[in-house]
Amino acid sequence: MKPNYPTLEQTIGRTPLVRLQRIPGDLAQARGNVILAKLEGNNPAGSVKDRPALSMIVRAEQRGEIRPGDTLIEATSGNTGIALAMVAAIRGYRMILIMPDNLSLERRAAMTAYGAELILTPASQGGMEYARDLALRMQSEGKGKVLDQFGNDDNPQAHIDTTGPEIWQQTEGQITHFVSAMGTTGTIMGVAAYLRDCNEAIQIVGAQPAEGAQIPGIRKWPEAYLPKIYHADRVHALEYIGQPEAETMARRLAAEEGIFAGISSAGALVAALRVAARVQNATIVFIVCDRGDRYLSTGVFNQES
């Protein structure tokens, strides 16, 4: 009998959960806290967004809304676009991605490598909000179907089905706090929904940008653009993260823990450390949502820590 080899999409998920050893320091140890990193950069397209990308396309297929050969459209700041481009390549779709022009060169190159068409919009005209409006306008003109990660319940459902159960199993139900950067909010919404069903005492903490901070992957949306999938009552606390501290933590995470991660992941760790400083005997899990090589052209890893 021949081995049953997996397809690429079957390798999405089941990512490692690892304990930080040096950054938490003596204070966390003295307080009996452990900080765990969920390494989503281990997904095949390099981020946590592989999960909702697959979910949104497969579930739309199952509902008969799309079929291979169709054109899909999405506004993205990077990771979702890369993941959608990969899944579109696997399943036979044409992918049009709309992205503000101030985001990293690595993200652009990854999207086009998977065969996606990339439309860059002027960041000066509104960034992601402008990109989202353009995607909907193109859909109304019959140029393709918008998957809409911001309003599509298939986004958080991916994390209810996979990320949440993995974290619960990997911590053997010991998790007390879950910390995630907030962008589209799909990750924090889905994981929160699952974990609170397992134990309603688990605290959900979101990382948002401090005033003036521009951290890729962490957003605070204007009211008119607030993701429809977001439910504020699922998040118990918000931590506001400054850009310099997120960038410094990204360098520390690589140099002190060997985890080469993106800036929003480091922001989530900043939030997790704040939680660890005020609780005891806690098991704190934060999402490392992507890999640091996606940010090399920004120069953030060239600076002194």
mmCIF file of C-alpha atoms in Angstrom:
data_model
loop_
_atom_site.group_PDB
_atom_site.id
_atom_site.type_symbol
_atom_site.label_atom_id
_atom_site.label_comp_id
_atom_site.label_asym_id
_atom_site.label_seq_id
_atom_site.Cartn_x
_atom_site.Cartn_y
_atom_site.Cartn_z
ATOM 1 C CA MET A 1 0.000 0.000 0.000
ATOM 2 C CA LYS A 2 1.315 3.457 -0.923
ATOM 3 C CA PRO A 3 1.748 6.002 1.880
ATOM 4 C CA ASN A 4 -1.049 8.556 2.219
ATOM 5 C CA TYR A 5 0.958 11.735 1.632
ATOM 6 C CA PRO A 6 -0.650 15.023 2.702
ATOM 7 C CA THR A 7 -1.379 17.866 0.326
ATOM 8 C CA LEU A 8 0.034 21.293 1.151
ATOM 9 C CA GLU A 9 -3.254 22.587 2.541
ATOM 10 C CA GLN A 10 -3.392 19.635 4.927
ATOM 11 C CA THR A 11 -0.211 20.907 6.601
ATOM 12 C CA ILE A 12 -1.894 24.129 7.740
ATOM 13 C CA GLY A 13 -2.225 24.298 11.524
ATOM 14 C CA ARG A 14 -0.941 22.026 14.290
ATOM 15 C CA THR A 15 1.792 24.569 15.006
ATOM 16 C CA PRO A 16 4.170 24.302 18.000
ATOM 17 C CA LEU A 17 3.539 25.907 21.377
ATOM 18 C CA VAL A 18 6.852 26.726 23.094
ATOM 19 C CA ARG A 19 7.858 28.140 26.475
ATOM 20 C CA LEU A 20 9.860 31.347 26.617
ATOM 21 C CA GLN A 21 13.019 30.817 28.668
ATOM 22 C CA ARG A 22 14.875 34.133 29.015
ATOM 23 C CA ILE A 23 12.676 37.160 28.310
ATOM 24 C CA PRO A 24 10.124 36.549 31.109
ATOM 25 C CA GLY A 25 12.998 36.670 33.604
ATOM 26 C CA ASP A 26 13.096 36.087 37.324
ATOM 27 C CA LEU A 27 9.941 38.075 37.999
ATOM 28 C CA ALA A 28 7.727 35.677 36.041
ATOM 29 C CA GLN A 29 9.380 32.690 37.666
ATOM 30 C CA ALA A 30 8.956 34.180 41.119
ATOM 31 C CA ARG A 31 5.282 34.778 40.454
ATOM 32 C CA GLY A 32 4.801 31.235 39.125
ATOM 33 C CA ASN A 33 3.897 32.367 35.614
ATOM 34 C CA VAL A 34 4.751 30.700 32.317
ATOM 35 C CA ILE A 35 4.578 32.452 28.940
ATOM 36 C CA LEU A 36 3.979 30.288 25.872
ATOM 37 C CA ALA A 37 4.373 31.268 22.212
ATOM 38 C CA LYS A 38 2.146 29.731 19.517
ATOM 39 C CA LEU A 39 4.404 29.653 16.449
ATOM 40 C CA GLU A 40 2.057 30.437 13.571
ATOM 41 C CA GLY A 41 4.965 31.328 11.296
ATOM 42 C CA ASN A 42 5.374 27.558 10.914
ATOM 43 C CA ASN A 43 2.346 27.453 8.610
ATOM 44 C CA PRO A 44 3.237 26.861 4.936
ATOM 45 C CA ALA A 45 2.672 30.460 3.795
ATOM 46 C CA GLY A 46 4.246 31.762 6.974
ATOM 47 C CA SER A 47 1.461 33.150 9.154
ATOM 48 C CA VAL A 48 -1.651 32.545 11.224
ATOM 49 C CA LYS A 49 -3.656 33.802 8.231
ATOM 50 C CA ASP A 50 -3.192 30.487 6.434
ATOM 51 C CA ARG A 51 -6.001 29.155 8.607
ATOM 52 C CA PRO A 52 -8.759 31.671 7.708
ATOM 53 C CA ALA A 53 -7.587 31.874 4.086
ATOM 54 C CA LEU A 54 -8.241 28.165 3.638
ATOM 55 C CA SER A 55 -11.480 28.376 5.614
ATOM 56 C CA MET A 56 -12.909 31.288 3.606
ATOM 57 C CA ILE A 57 -12.202 29.710 0.219
ATOM 58 C CA VAL A 58 -13.205 26.134 1.061
ATOM 59 C CA ARG A 59 -16.419 27.119 2.833
ATOM 60 C CA ALA A 60 -17.410 29.471 0.001
ATOM 61 C CA GLU A 61 -16.869 26.550 -2.400
ATOM 62 C CA GLN A 62 -19.017 24.288 -0.239
ATOM 63 C CA ARG A 63 -21.831 26.862 -0.282
ATOM 64 C CA GLY A 64 -21.595 27.068 -4.066
ATOM 65 C CA GLU A 65 -20.596 30.742 -4.013
ATOM 66 C CA ILE A 66 -17.354 30.217 -5.940
ATOM 67 C CA ARG A 67 -15.736 27.551 -8.056
ATOM 68 C CA PRO A 68 -12.204 27.034 -9.423
ATOM 69 C CA GLY A 69 -11.450 29.459 -12.215
ATOM 70 C CA ASP A 70 -13.292 32.343 -10.574
ATOM 71 C CA THR A 71 -11.611 35.630 -9.622
ATOM 72 C CA LEU A 72 -11.315 36.473 -5.941
ATOM 73 C CA ILE A 73 -10.572 39.948 -4.549
ATOM 74 C CA GLU A 74 -9.294 40.969 -1.130
ATOM 75 C CA ALA A 75 -7.917 44.069 0.564
ATOM 76 C CA THR A 76 -4.967 43.108 2.729
ATOM 77 C CA SER A 77 -2.085 44.497 4.753
ATOM 78 C CA GLY A 78 -0.011 41.478 3.833
ATOM 79 C CA ASN A 79 -0.390 38.182 5.665
ATOM 80 C CA THR A 80 -3.965 37.398 4.640
ATOM 81 C CA GLY A 81 -3.107 38.296 1.064
ATOM 82 C CA ILE A 82 -0.105 35.980 1.010
ATOM 83 C CA ALA A 83 -2.153 33.156 2.514
ATOM 84 C CA LEU A 84 -5.035 33.700 0.083
ATOM 85 C CA ALA A 85 -2.601 33.771 -2.840
ATOM 86 C CA MET A 86 -1.224 30.403 -1.731
ATOM 87 C CA VAL A 87 -4.652 28.802 -1.273
ATOM 88 C CA ALA A 88 -5.856 30.258 -4.592
ATOM 89 C CA ALA A 89 -2.825 28.692 -6.291
ATOM 90 C CA ILE A 90 -3.567 25.333 -4.676
ATOM 91 C CA ARG A 91 -7.266 25.325 -5.574
ATOM 92 C CA GLY A 92 -7.213 27.051 -8.970
ATOM 93 C CA TYR A 93 -8.455 30.637 -8.536
ATOM 94 C CA ARG A 94 -7.322 33.965 -9.931
ATOM 95 C CA MET A 95 -6.462 36.219 -6.986
ATOM 96 C CA ILE A 96 -6.490 40.035 -7.003
ATOM 97 C CA LEU A 97 -4.998 41.609 -3.873
ATOM 98 C CA ILE A 98 -5.250 45.299 -2.944
ATOM 99 C CA MET A 99 -2.634 46.621 -0.538
ATOM 100 C CA PRO A 100 -1.440 50.047 0.655
ATOM 101 C CA ASP A 101 1.895 50.971 -0.902
ATOM 102 C CA ASN A 102 3.694 51.608 2.390
ATOM 103 C CA LEU A 103 3.935 47.935 3.387
ATOM 104 C CA SER A 104 7.049 45.776 3.141
ATOM 105 C CA LEU A 105 8.612 44.668 -0.143
ATOM 106 C CA GLU A 106 8.766 41.062 1.081
ATOM 107 C CA ARG A 107 4.982 40.951 1.351
ATOM 108 C CA ARG A 108 4.528 42.231 -2.184
ATOM 109 C CA ALA A 109 7.022 39.724 -3.570
ATOM 110 C CA ALA A 110 5.403 36.793 -1.756
ATOM 111 C CA MET A 111 1.955 37.620 -3.136
ATOM 112 C CA THR A 112 3.121 37.856 -6.736
ATOM 113 C CA ALA A 113 5.271 34.716 -6.347
ATOM 114 C CA TYR A 114 2.060 32.764 -5.757
ATOM 115 C CA GLY A 115 0.629 34.234 -8.973
ATOM 116 C CA ALA A 116 -1.640 36.888 -7.491
ATOM 117 C CA GLU A 117 -2.270 40.226 -9.195
ATOM 118 C CA LEU A 118 -1.308 43.045 -6.829
ATOM 119 C CA ILE A 119 -2.907 46.491 -6.835
ATOM 120 C CA LEU A 120 -1.080 49.059 -4.697
ATOM 121 C CA THR A 121 -3.086 51.953 -3.317
ATOM 122 C CA PRO A 122 -1.637 55.242 -2.004
ATOM 123 C CA ALA A 123 -1.295 55.048 1.764
ATOM 124 C CA SER A 124 -1.792 58.799 1.786
ATOM 125 C CA GLN A 125 -5.371 58.284 0.566
ATOM 126 C CA GLY A 126 -6.462 56.192 3.499
ATOM 127 C CA GLY A 127 -4.392 53.035 3.726
ATOM 128 C CA MET A 128 -6.402 49.897 4.451
ATOM 129 C CA GLU A 129 -9.709 51.760 4.565
ATOM 130 C CA TYR A 130 -9.160 52.955 0.993
ATOM 131 C CA ALA A 131 -8.100 49.439 -0.080
ATOM 132 C CA ARG A 132 -11.248 47.932 1.452
ATOM 133 C CA ASP A 133 -13.453 50.452 -0.346
ATOM 134 C CA LEU A 134 -11.720 49.736 -3.669
ATOM 135 C CA ALA A 135 -12.211 45.977 -3.267
ATOM 136 C CA LEU A 136 -15.953 46.445 -2.769
ATOM 137 C CA ARG A 137 -16.130 48.806 -5.720
ATOM 138 C CA MET A 138 -14.410 46.263 -7.962
ATOM 139 C CA GLN A 139 -16.862 43.597 -6.799
ATOM 140 C CA SER A 140 -19.813 45.874 -7.643
ATOM 141 C CA GLU A 141 -18.308 46.296 -11.118
ATOM 142 C CA GLY A 142 -18.335 42.522 -11.612
ATOM 143 C CA LYS A 143 -14.564 42.068 -11.458
ATOM 144 C CA GLY A 144 -14.615 39.273 -8.889
ATOM 145 C CA LYS A 145 -15.855 38.192 -5.465
ATOM 146 C CA VAL A 146 -14.605 39.834 -2.274
ATOM 147 C CA LEU A 147 -13.992 37.266 0.464
ATOM 148 C CA ASP A 148 -14.084 40.064 3.103
ATOM 149 C CA GLN A 149 -11.919 38.852 5.962
ATOM 150 C CA PHE A 150 -13.313 41.744 8.052
ATOM 151 C CA GLY A 151 -16.939 40.625 7.866
ATOM 152 C CA ASN A 152 -16.715 36.940 6.985
ATOM 153 C CA ASP A 153 -17.587 34.554 9.819
ATOM 154 C CA ASP A 154 -15.462 31.878 8.108
ATOM 155 C CA ASN A 155 -12.449 33.856 9.377
ATOM 156 C CA PRO A 156 -12.977 33.387 13.151
ATOM 157 C CA GLN A 157 -14.518 29.962 12.501
ATOM 158 C CA ALA A 158 -11.104 28.741 11.373
ATOM 159 C CA HIS A 159 -9.773 29.509 14.852
ATOM 160 C CA ILE A 160 -12.791 27.977 16.594
ATOM 161 C CA ASP A 161 -12.138 24.811 14.607
ATOM 162 C CA THR A 162 -8.339 24.656 14.849
ATOM 163 C CA THR A 163 -6.298 27.257 16.776
ATOM 164 C CA GLY A 164 -8.424 27.252 19.918
ATOM 165 C CA PRO A 165 -8.586 23.459 20.239
ATOM 166 C CA GLU A 166 -4.828 23.183 19.630
ATOM 167 C CA ILE A 167 -4.038 25.674 22.421
ATOM 168 C CA TRP A 168 -6.424 23.948 24.827
ATOM 169 C CA GLN A 169 -4.902 20.540 24.096
ATOM 170 C CA GLN A 170 -1.284 21.745 24.117
ATOM 171 C CA THR A 171 -1.708 23.401 27.533
ATOM 172 C CA GLU A 172 -3.724 20.420 28.799
ATOM 173 C CA GLY A 173 -6.463 22.879 29.720
ATOM 174 C CA GLN A 174 -4.125 24.908 31.965
ATOM 175 C CA ILE A 175 -4.265 28.163 29.972
ATOM 176 C CA THR A 176 -5.400 31.135 32.053
ATOM 177 C CA HIS A 177 -4.750 34.049 29.655
ATOM 178 C CA PHE A 178 -4.775 34.348 25.865
ATOM 179 C CA VAL A 179 -3.054 37.340 24.252
ATOM 180 C CA SER A 180 -3.262 38.345 20.594
ATOM 181 C CA ALA A 181 -2.557 41.333 18.398
ATOM 182 C CA MET A 182 -5.748 42.780 16.924
ATOM 183 C CA GLY A 183 -5.977 43.480 13.195
ATOM 184 C CA THR A 184 -8.946 41.945 11.431
ATOM 185 C CA THR A 185 -9.657 40.432 14.906
ATOM 186 C CA GLY A 186 -10.389 36.990 13.440
ATOM 187 C CA THR A 187 -7.767 35.240 15.566
ATOM 188 C CA ILE A 188 -8.755 36.755 18.890
ATOM 189 C CA MET A 189 -12.480 36.366 18.211
ATOM 190 C CA GLY A 190 -12.295 32.719 17.193
ATOM 191 C CA VAL A 191 -9.838 31.579 19.859
ATOM 192 C CA ALA A 192 -11.755 33.511 22.529
ATOM 193 C CA ALA A 193 -15.031 31.866 21.526
ATOM 194 C CA TYR A 194 -13.535 28.390 21.776
ATOM 195 C CA LEU A 195 -11.532 28.854 24.965
ATOM 196 C CA ARG A 196 -14.349 30.550 26.872
ATOM 197 C CA ASP A 197 -16.567 27.571 26.046
ATOM 198 C CA CYS A 198 -13.904 25.363 27.637
ATOM 199 C CA ASN A 199 -13.370 27.554 30.706
ATOM 200 C CA GLU A 200 -15.179 30.857 31.096
ATOM 201 C CA ALA A 201 -12.523 32.069 33.566
ATOM 202 C CA ILE A 202 -9.866 32.342 30.817
ATOM 203 C CA GLN A 203 -8.941 35.985 30.270
ATOM 204 C CA ILE A 204 -8.691 37.343 26.718
ATOM 205 C CA VAL A 205 -6.273 40.239 26.164
ATOM 206 C CA GLY A 206 -5.949 42.202 22.936
ATOM 207 C CA ALA A 207 -2.953 44.267 21.805
ATOM 208 C CA GLN A 208 -3.806 47.539 20.058
ATOM 209 C CA PRO A 209 -1.502 50.349 18.898
ATOM 210 C CA ALA A 210 -0.774 53.250 21.216
ATOM 211 C CA GLU A 211 -1.554 56.727 19.924
ATOM 212 C CA GLY A 212 0.640 57.453 16.909
ATOM 213 C CA ALA A 213 2.046 53.913 16.634
ATOM 214 C CA GLN A 214 2.176 52.218 13.231
ATOM 215 C CA ILE A 215 2.716 48.511 13.822
ATOM 216 C CA PRO A 216 2.034 46.162 10.881
ATOM 217 C CA GLY A 217 -0.713 43.736 11.878
ATOM 218 C CA ILE A 218 -2.004 45.748 14.859
ATOM 219 C CA ARG A 219 -4.820 48.161 14.095
ATOM 220 C CA LYS A 220 -7.358 50.343 15.824
ATOM 221 C CA TRP A 221 -10.096 50.843 13.243
ATOM 222 C CA PRO A 222 -12.264 53.946 12.821
ATOM 223 C CA GLU A 223 -15.831 53.186 13.874
ATOM 224 C CA ALA A 224 -17.055 53.064 10.256
ATOM 225 C CA TYR A 225 -14.485 50.373 9.392
ATOM 226 C CA LEU A 226 -14.633 48.287 12.574
ATOM 227 C CA PRO A 227 -14.614 44.619 11.465
ATOM 228 C CA LYS A 228 -18.113 43.125 11.563
ATOM 229 C CA ILE A 229 -16.669 39.928 13.027
ATOM 230 C CA TYR A 230 -15.466 41.831 16.118
ATOM 231 C CA HIS A 231 -17.438 41.481 19.360
ATOM 232 C CA ALA A 232 -16.022 43.702 22.091
ATOM 233 C CA ASP A 233 -17.519 41.602 24.883
ATOM 234 C CA ARG A 234 -15.159 38.717 24.060
ATOM 235 C CA VAL A 235 -12.096 40.779 25.013
ATOM 236 C CA HIS A 236 -11.556 41.410 28.708
ATOM 237 C CA ALA A 237 -8.654 43.854 28.484
ATOM 238 C CA LEU A 238 -6.771 45.922 25.910
ATOM 239 C CA GLU A 239 -3.071 46.714 26.091
ATOM 240 C CA TYR A 240 -1.877 49.679 24.044
ATOM 241 C CA ILE A 241 1.505 49.028 22.469
ATOM 242 C CA GLY A 242 4.018 51.650 21.415
ATOM 243 C CA GLN A 243 5.925 51.243 18.178
ATOM 244 C CA PRO A 244 9.441 51.495 19.699
ATOM 245 C CA GLU A 245 8.691 48.888 22.379
ATOM 246 C CA ALA A 246 7.234 46.474 19.799
ATOM 247 C CA GLU A 247 10.259 46.881 17.524
ATOM 248 C CA THR A 248 12.692 46.457 20.418
ATOM 249 C CA MET A 249 10.855 43.345 21.572
ATOM 250 C CA ALA A 250 10.995 41.877 18.043
ATOM 251 C CA ARG A 251 14.786 42.147 18.167
ATOM 252 C CA ARG A 252 14.894 40.678 21.669
ATOM 253 C CA LEU A 253 12.622 37.796 20.745
ATOM 254 C CA ALA A 254 15.042 36.761 17.998
ATOM 255 C CA ALA A 255 18.264 37.405 19.918
ATOM 256 C CA GLU A 256 17.218 36.036 23.317
ATOM 257 C CA GLU A 257 14.696 33.315 22.486
ATOM 258 C CA GLY A 258 15.642 32.349 18.924
ATOM 259 C CA ILE A 259 12.131 33.206 17.706
ATOM 260 C CA PHE A 260 12.378 35.328 14.544
ATOM 261 C CA ALA A 261 8.952 36.936 14.480
ATOM 262 C CA GLY A 262 7.114 39.956 13.132
ATOM 263 C CA ILE A 263 6.517 43.216 14.935
ATOM 264 C CA SER A 264 2.873 42.549 15.822
ATOM 265 C CA SER A 265 3.915 39.254 17.426
ATOM 266 C CA ALA A 266 6.395 41.194 19.553
ATOM 267 C CA GLY A 267 3.622 43.613 20.468
ATOM 268 C CA ALA A 268 1.545 40.683 21.691
ATOM 269 C CA LEU A 269 4.491 39.585 23.820
ATOM 270 C CA VAL A 270 4.774 43.075 25.317
ATOM 271 C CA ALA A 271 1.119 42.726 26.321
ATOM 272 C CA ALA A 272 1.712 39.217 27.704
ATOM 273 C CA LEU A 273 4.591 40.462 29.848
ATOM 274 C CA ARG A 274 2.392 43.209 31.271
ATOM 275 C CA VAL A 275 -0.161 40.571 32.209
ATOM 276 C CA ALA A 276 2.564 38.414 33.775
ATOM 277 C CA ALA A 277 3.677 41.335 35.947
ATOM 278 C CA ARG A 278 0.303 41.576 37.681
ATOM 279 C CA VAL A 279 -0.894 37.946 38.019
ATOM 280 C CA GLN A 280 0.351 34.791 39.711
ATOM 281 C CA ASN A 281 0.470 31.106 38.784
ATOM 282 C CA ALA A 282 -0.730 31.902 35.278
ATOM 283 C CA THR A 283 -0.292 30.108 31.964
ATOM 284 C CA ILE A 284 -0.204 32.868 29.363
ATOM 285 C CA VAL A 285 -0.347 32.054 25.646
ATOM 286 C CA PHE A 286 0.398 34.642 22.963
ATOM 287 C CA ILE A 287 0.217 34.339 19.196
ATOM 288 C CA VAL A 288 3.389 34.624 17.148
ATOM 289 C CA CYS A 289 1.419 35.438 14.043
ATOM 290 C CA ASP A 290 4.175 35.459 11.418
ATOM 291 C CA ARG A 291 7.925 35.321 10.724
ATOM 292 C CA GLY A 292 10.440 38.121 10.975
ATOM 293 C CA ASP A 293 11.869 37.637 7.481
ATOM 294 C CA ARG A 294 8.700 39.334 6.216
ATOM 295 C CA TYR A 295 10.026 42.614 7.697
ATOM 296 C CA LEU A 296 13.721 42.626 6.770
ATOM 297 C CA SER A 297 13.407 45.481 4.275
ATOM 298 C CA THR A 298 11.938 47.727 6.979
ATOM 299 C CA GLY A 299 15.314 47.790 8.732
ATOM 300 C CA VAL A 300 13.772 47.044 12.115
ATOM 301 C CA PHE A 301 16.206 44.183 12.748
ATOM 302 C CA ASN A 302 19.258 46.279 11.830
ATOM 303 C CA GLN A 303 18.946 48.598 14.817
ATOM 304 C CA GLU A 304 20.626 48.305 18.164
ATOM 305 C CA SER A 305 18.378 46.677 20.761
#
